[in-house]
Amino acid sequence: MSAVPFLSTTVNGTNQSAINVTNNTCTGVYTPNELFVILSLLSLLENILVVIAILKNRNLHSPMYFFICCLAVSDMLVSASHLVETLVILMIQHGVVHIPQNVLRQMDNIFDMMICSSVVSSLSFLGVIAVDRYITIFYALRYHNIMTFRRAMIIIILIWVLSTISSTIFIAYHSSNAVIICLISFFLFMLSLMVTLYIHMFVLARQHAKRIQNLNKRRSTPHMTSLKGAITLTILLGIFFLCWGPFFLHLTLIVTCPKNPICTCVFSYFNLSLILIICNSVIDPIIYAFRSQELRKTLKEIVFCSW
């Protein structure tokens, strides 16, 4: 088992080539396993608190927060897989346990599946949250008829089922470039969709809010609140792109130039991509806590055991 938890066979083979080809110029970056453990534990704790807060507070029982809750669960998958895998690596390195190679391979496949499922589900829920915000801003009066609790649950179930199926297929055919291309294409499609929705929201919602404010300042509050939510989700999207971008760049280079010296040099820095992925899971709950007053209040109650 390696420290690379996703598409490990393809990536590990490429990384080894990178080290051999560019040994004189690309030394890579040493990332201690303890760093993975600390970040994974922090992310796991934060996202568990977010999930508990949303489930505990009835005021947060809305489609929007249920989608955010599922996004936190996706982050938990990333953290848990990294944490368990790194702990197993440390125990093997220190001679605490001895696991047969075939068992290691099966465990590695499970961790890879968790990461892949998290990628697909995170992108999907970010897209759904963007659509939800779009409906809130432009179809406010019809929102509760469009985004019902039943429809939200159906969307959540479909995303998790499709994420599980796709991750199984990706891991089963990890050596095929077609699988990597499909994942990259899905990433680019979802980003394009979300960027388009947010640009439309910013332009029209701002104009709409100004018109209403000119007529009646009190009536502008709901629209400004919705706009604030769109800003929050845009920040989340930007952080997701910055944290996951290097990983998808790595996958793109695997497909386009696996033996090019420059590309193989980039491969030697793959562990930095993994650190950024975990950092994304750490940062997301912080944004929820500081930008959502109701969620922040509930988190304080949970932390200080006053609920």
XYZ file of C-alpha atoms in Angstrom:
307
model
C 0.000 0.000 0.000
C 1.242 3.457 -0.814
C 0.429 6.941 0.387
C -1.375 7.557 -2.892
C -4.995 6.642 -2.199
C -6.654 7.136 -5.584
C -6.029 5.276 -8.846
C -2.956 3.996 -7.049
C -1.744 1.518 -9.605
C -1.621 4.076 -12.410
C -0.277 6.894 -10.277
C 2.318 4.813 -8.433
C 3.721 3.495 -11.659
C 3.921 6.994 -13.063
C 5.466 8.395 -9.887
C 8.166 5.771 -9.915
C 8.966 6.684 -13.518
C 9.127 10.327 -12.514
C 11.656 9.677 -9.781
C 13.855 7.612 -12.082
C 13.731 9.970 -15.079
C 14.149 13.248 -13.240
C 16.275 12.115 -10.336
C 18.807 14.912 -10.915
C 16.373 17.797 -11.186
C 13.150 16.778 -9.406
C 13.523 15.578 -5.870
C 9.871 15.936 -4.979
C 8.629 17.123 -1.600
C 8.844 15.043 1.560
C 5.460 14.881 3.289
C 5.587 13.010 6.610
C 2.795 10.549 7.273
C 2.171 12.297 10.583
C 1.010 15.377 8.640
C -1.612 13.272 6.850
C -2.790 11.914 10.210
C -3.099 15.359 11.830
C -4.951 16.951 8.902
C -7.238 13.941 8.488
C -8.139 13.920 12.192
C -8.854 17.657 12.147
C -11.008 17.363 9.034
C -12.871 14.355 10.383
C -13.666 16.127 13.659
C -14.831 19.331 11.957
C -17.097 17.589 9.478
C -18.614 15.345 12.143
C -19.529 18.486 14.100
C -21.133 20.017 10.990
C -23.218 16.889 10.367
C -24.316 16.691 14.016
C -25.194 20.409 14.068
C -27.382 20.161 10.971
C -29.145 17.022 12.195
C -29.624 18.437 15.699
C -31.000 21.890 14.842
C -34.485 21.763 13.306
C -33.998 25.252 11.906
C -31.350 23.753 9.636
C -33.644 21.015 8.305
C -33.948 22.415 4.808
C -32.800 21.111 1.395
C -29.940 23.608 1.350
C -28.439 22.397 4.630
C -29.111 18.752 3.846
C -27.006 19.189 0.715
C -24.300 20.864 2.807
C -24.533 17.969 5.264
C -23.933 15.508 2.422
C -20.978 17.578 1.250
C -19.551 17.271 4.772
C -20.035 13.495 4.594
C -18.087 13.488 1.327
C -15.262 15.331 3.077
C -15.429 12.760 5.856
C -14.856 9.995 3.299
C -11.660 11.701 2.164
C -10.434 12.192 5.720
C -11.324 8.702 6.911
C -9.690 6.965 3.946
C -6.468 8.988 4.299
C -6.406 8.505 8.053
C -6.915 4.730 8.055
C -4.558 4.155 5.142
C -1.796 6.281 6.685
C -2.181 4.546 10.054
C -1.874 1.160 8.355
C 1.270 2.363 6.527
C 2.805 3.553 9.798
C 2.032 0.280 11.564
C 3.588 -1.714 8.717
C 6.682 0.502 8.651
C 7.182 0.060 12.414
C 6.594 -3.682 12.266
C 3.442 -3.558 14.375
C 1.421 -5.591 11.889
C 2.170 -7.758 8.870
C -0.446 -7.806 6.124
C -0.180 -10.050 3.030
C 0.284 -8.253 -0.269
C -3.028 -9.439 -1.710
C -4.883 -8.127 1.350
C -3.058 -4.791 1.033
C -4.192 -4.553 -2.563
C -7.832 -5.144 -1.602
C -7.608 -2.568 1.186
C -6.036 -0.107 -1.216
C -8.907 -0.635 -3.657
C -11.402 0.150 -0.894
C -9.595 3.374 -0.006
C -9.401 4.298 -3.686
C -13.141 3.705 -4.027
C -13.868 5.965 -1.045
C -11.770 8.763 -2.533
C -13.333 8.395 -5.976
C -16.830 8.348 -4.498
C -15.982 11.478 -2.533
C -14.752 13.273 -5.679
C -17.896 12.478 -7.647
C -20.294 13.182 -4.774
C -18.525 16.436 -3.772
C -18.730 17.779 -7.313
C -22.349 16.656 -7.596
C -23.442 18.228 -4.313
C -21.636 21.481 -5.104
C -23.551 21.538 -8.374
C -26.854 20.786 -6.641
C -26.189 23.489 -4.034
C -25.514 25.978 -6.832
C -28.804 25.048 -8.512
C -30.598 25.317 -5.162
C -29.226 28.831 -4.620
C -30.185 29.754 -8.171
C -33.782 28.687 -7.553
C -33.808 30.541 -4.209
C -32.796 33.808 -5.850
C -34.749 33.754 -9.103
C -37.773 31.637 -8.154
C -38.155 32.643 -4.507
C -41.960 32.473 -4.440
C -41.994 29.004 -6.014
C -38.930 27.643 -4.209
C -40.800 25.425 -1.728
C -42.883 23.964 -4.558
C -39.837 23.294 -6.729
C -37.337 22.076 -4.111
C -39.539 19.948 -1.864
C -38.179 17.746 0.905
C -39.096 14.644 -1.101
C -37.257 15.848 -4.198
C -34.225 16.769 -2.119
C -34.082 13.266 -0.636
C -34.408 11.704 -4.085
C -31.553 13.875 -5.374
C -29.357 12.936 -2.402
C -30.035 9.208 -2.808
C -29.400 9.327 -6.564
C -26.083 11.135 -6.101
C -24.807 8.630 -3.546
C -25.929 5.640 -5.612
C -24.376 6.993 -8.803
C -21.196 7.981 -6.946
C -20.833 4.469 -5.560
C -21.451 2.833 -8.937
C -19.079 5.175 -10.786
C -16.323 4.760 -8.189
C -16.609 0.979 -8.509
C -16.272 1.225 -12.279
C -13.353 3.659 -12.037
C -11.400 1.407 -9.692
C -12.172 -1.748 -11.687
C -10.825 -0.115 -14.873
C -8.248 2.217 -13.311
C -5.588 1.315 -15.899
C -7.694 2.681 -18.749
C -7.089 6.262 -19.839
C -10.764 6.447 -20.803
C -11.713 6.231 -17.118
C -9.401 9.100 -16.196
C -10.682 11.171 -19.128
C -14.290 10.613 -17.990
C -13.432 11.804 -14.487
C -11.611 14.886 -15.779
C -14.509 15.663 -18.146
C -16.999 15.397 -15.279
C -14.851 17.750 -13.201
C -14.682 20.345 -16.009
C -18.400 20.029 -16.791
C -19.481 20.593 -13.198
C -17.126 23.535 -12.793
C -18.444 25.126 -15.990
C -22.032 24.620 -14.828
C -21.419 26.131 -11.408
C -19.395 29.085 -12.702
C -22.151 29.872 -15.217
C -24.858 29.735 -12.538
C -22.912 31.909 -10.104
C -22.101 34.558 -12.711
C -25.794 34.713 -13.635
C -26.748 34.936 -9.960
C -24.306 37.738 -9.230
C -25.326 39.855 -12.213
C -29.099 39.532 -12.014
C -29.480 39.227 -8.234
C -27.509 42.419 -7.706
C -29.681 44.289 -10.197
C -32.848 42.850 -8.659
C -31.771 43.744 -5.125
C -31.018 47.340 -6.119
C -34.432 47.781 -7.722
C -36.251 46.479 -4.664
C -34.069 48.521 -2.339
C -35.075 51.661 -4.182
C -38.744 50.806 -3.665
C -38.592 49.456 -0.151
C -35.383 48.866 1.791
C -36.973 46.297 4.053
C -37.900 44.049 1.175
C -34.311 43.837 -0.001
C -33.246 41.772 3.015
C -34.271 38.309 1.713
C -32.574 38.920 -1.607
C -29.379 40.202 0.021
C -29.423 37.124 2.261
C -29.698 34.884 -0.787
C -26.878 36.797 -2.434
C -24.756 36.286 0.680
C -25.422 32.567 0.394
C -24.333 32.633 -3.241
C -21.091 34.376 -2.208
C -20.473 31.702 0.414
C -20.918 28.925 -2.099
C -18.712 30.714 -4.612
C -15.953 30.783 -2.002
C -16.491 27.067 -1.454
C -16.281 26.457 -5.191
C -13.086 28.491 -5.485
C -11.452 26.628 -2.629
C -12.576 23.308 -4.095
C -11.015 24.237 -7.439
C -7.717 25.357 -5.875
C -7.488 22.245 -3.705
C -8.571 19.679 -6.293
C -7.114 21.422 -9.374
C -3.542 20.100 -8.934
C -4.915 16.563 -8.552
C -6.868 16.772 -11.811
C -3.861 18.404 -13.479
C -1.881 15.347 -12.402
C -4.481 13.039 -13.953
C -4.477 15.118 -17.138
C -0.706 14.808 -17.443
C -0.943 11.054 -16.933
C -3.123 10.875 -20.039
C -1.370 13.474 -22.203
C 2.360 13.169 -21.439
C 3.201 10.301 -19.050
C 6.846 10.071 -20.253
C 7.640 13.708 -20.889
C 10.468 14.921 -18.558
C 8.529 18.030 -17.534
C 5.392 16.025 -16.773
C 7.297 13.382 -14.850
C 8.845 16.158 -12.813
C 5.343 17.296 -11.843
C 4.450 13.714 -10.860
C 7.123 13.741 -8.157
C 5.133 16.424 -6.300
C 1.932 14.372 -6.165
C 1.830 14.243 -2.372
C 1.287 18.009 -2.349
C -1.946 17.394 -4.268
C -3.024 14.974 -1.558
C -2.287 17.550 1.142
C -4.400 20.128 -0.707
C -7.271 17.622 -0.996
C -7.287 17.085 2.761
C -6.962 20.842 3.348
C -10.149 21.314 1.320
C -11.954 19.052 3.774
C -10.510 21.065 6.663
C -11.440 24.485 5.231
C -15.053 23.756 4.219
C -16.478 23.399 7.782
C -14.700 26.595 8.849
C -16.528 28.507 6.128
C -19.868 27.038 7.208
C -19.271 27.997 10.852
C -18.192 31.591 10.246
C -20.697 32.502 7.509
C -23.832 30.785 8.862
C -25.007 32.342 12.120
C -27.473 29.554 12.915
C -24.922 26.828 12.247
C -22.271 28.714 14.212
C -24.624 28.969 17.164
C -25.404 25.264 17.060
C -21.723 24.341 16.794
C -20.980 26.412 19.901
C -23.759 24.626 21.761
C -22.383 21.256 20.743
C -18.765 22.123 21.617
C -19.706 23.508 25.045
C -22.210 20.672 25.663
C -25.062 23.101 26.405
C -27.594 21.322 24.204
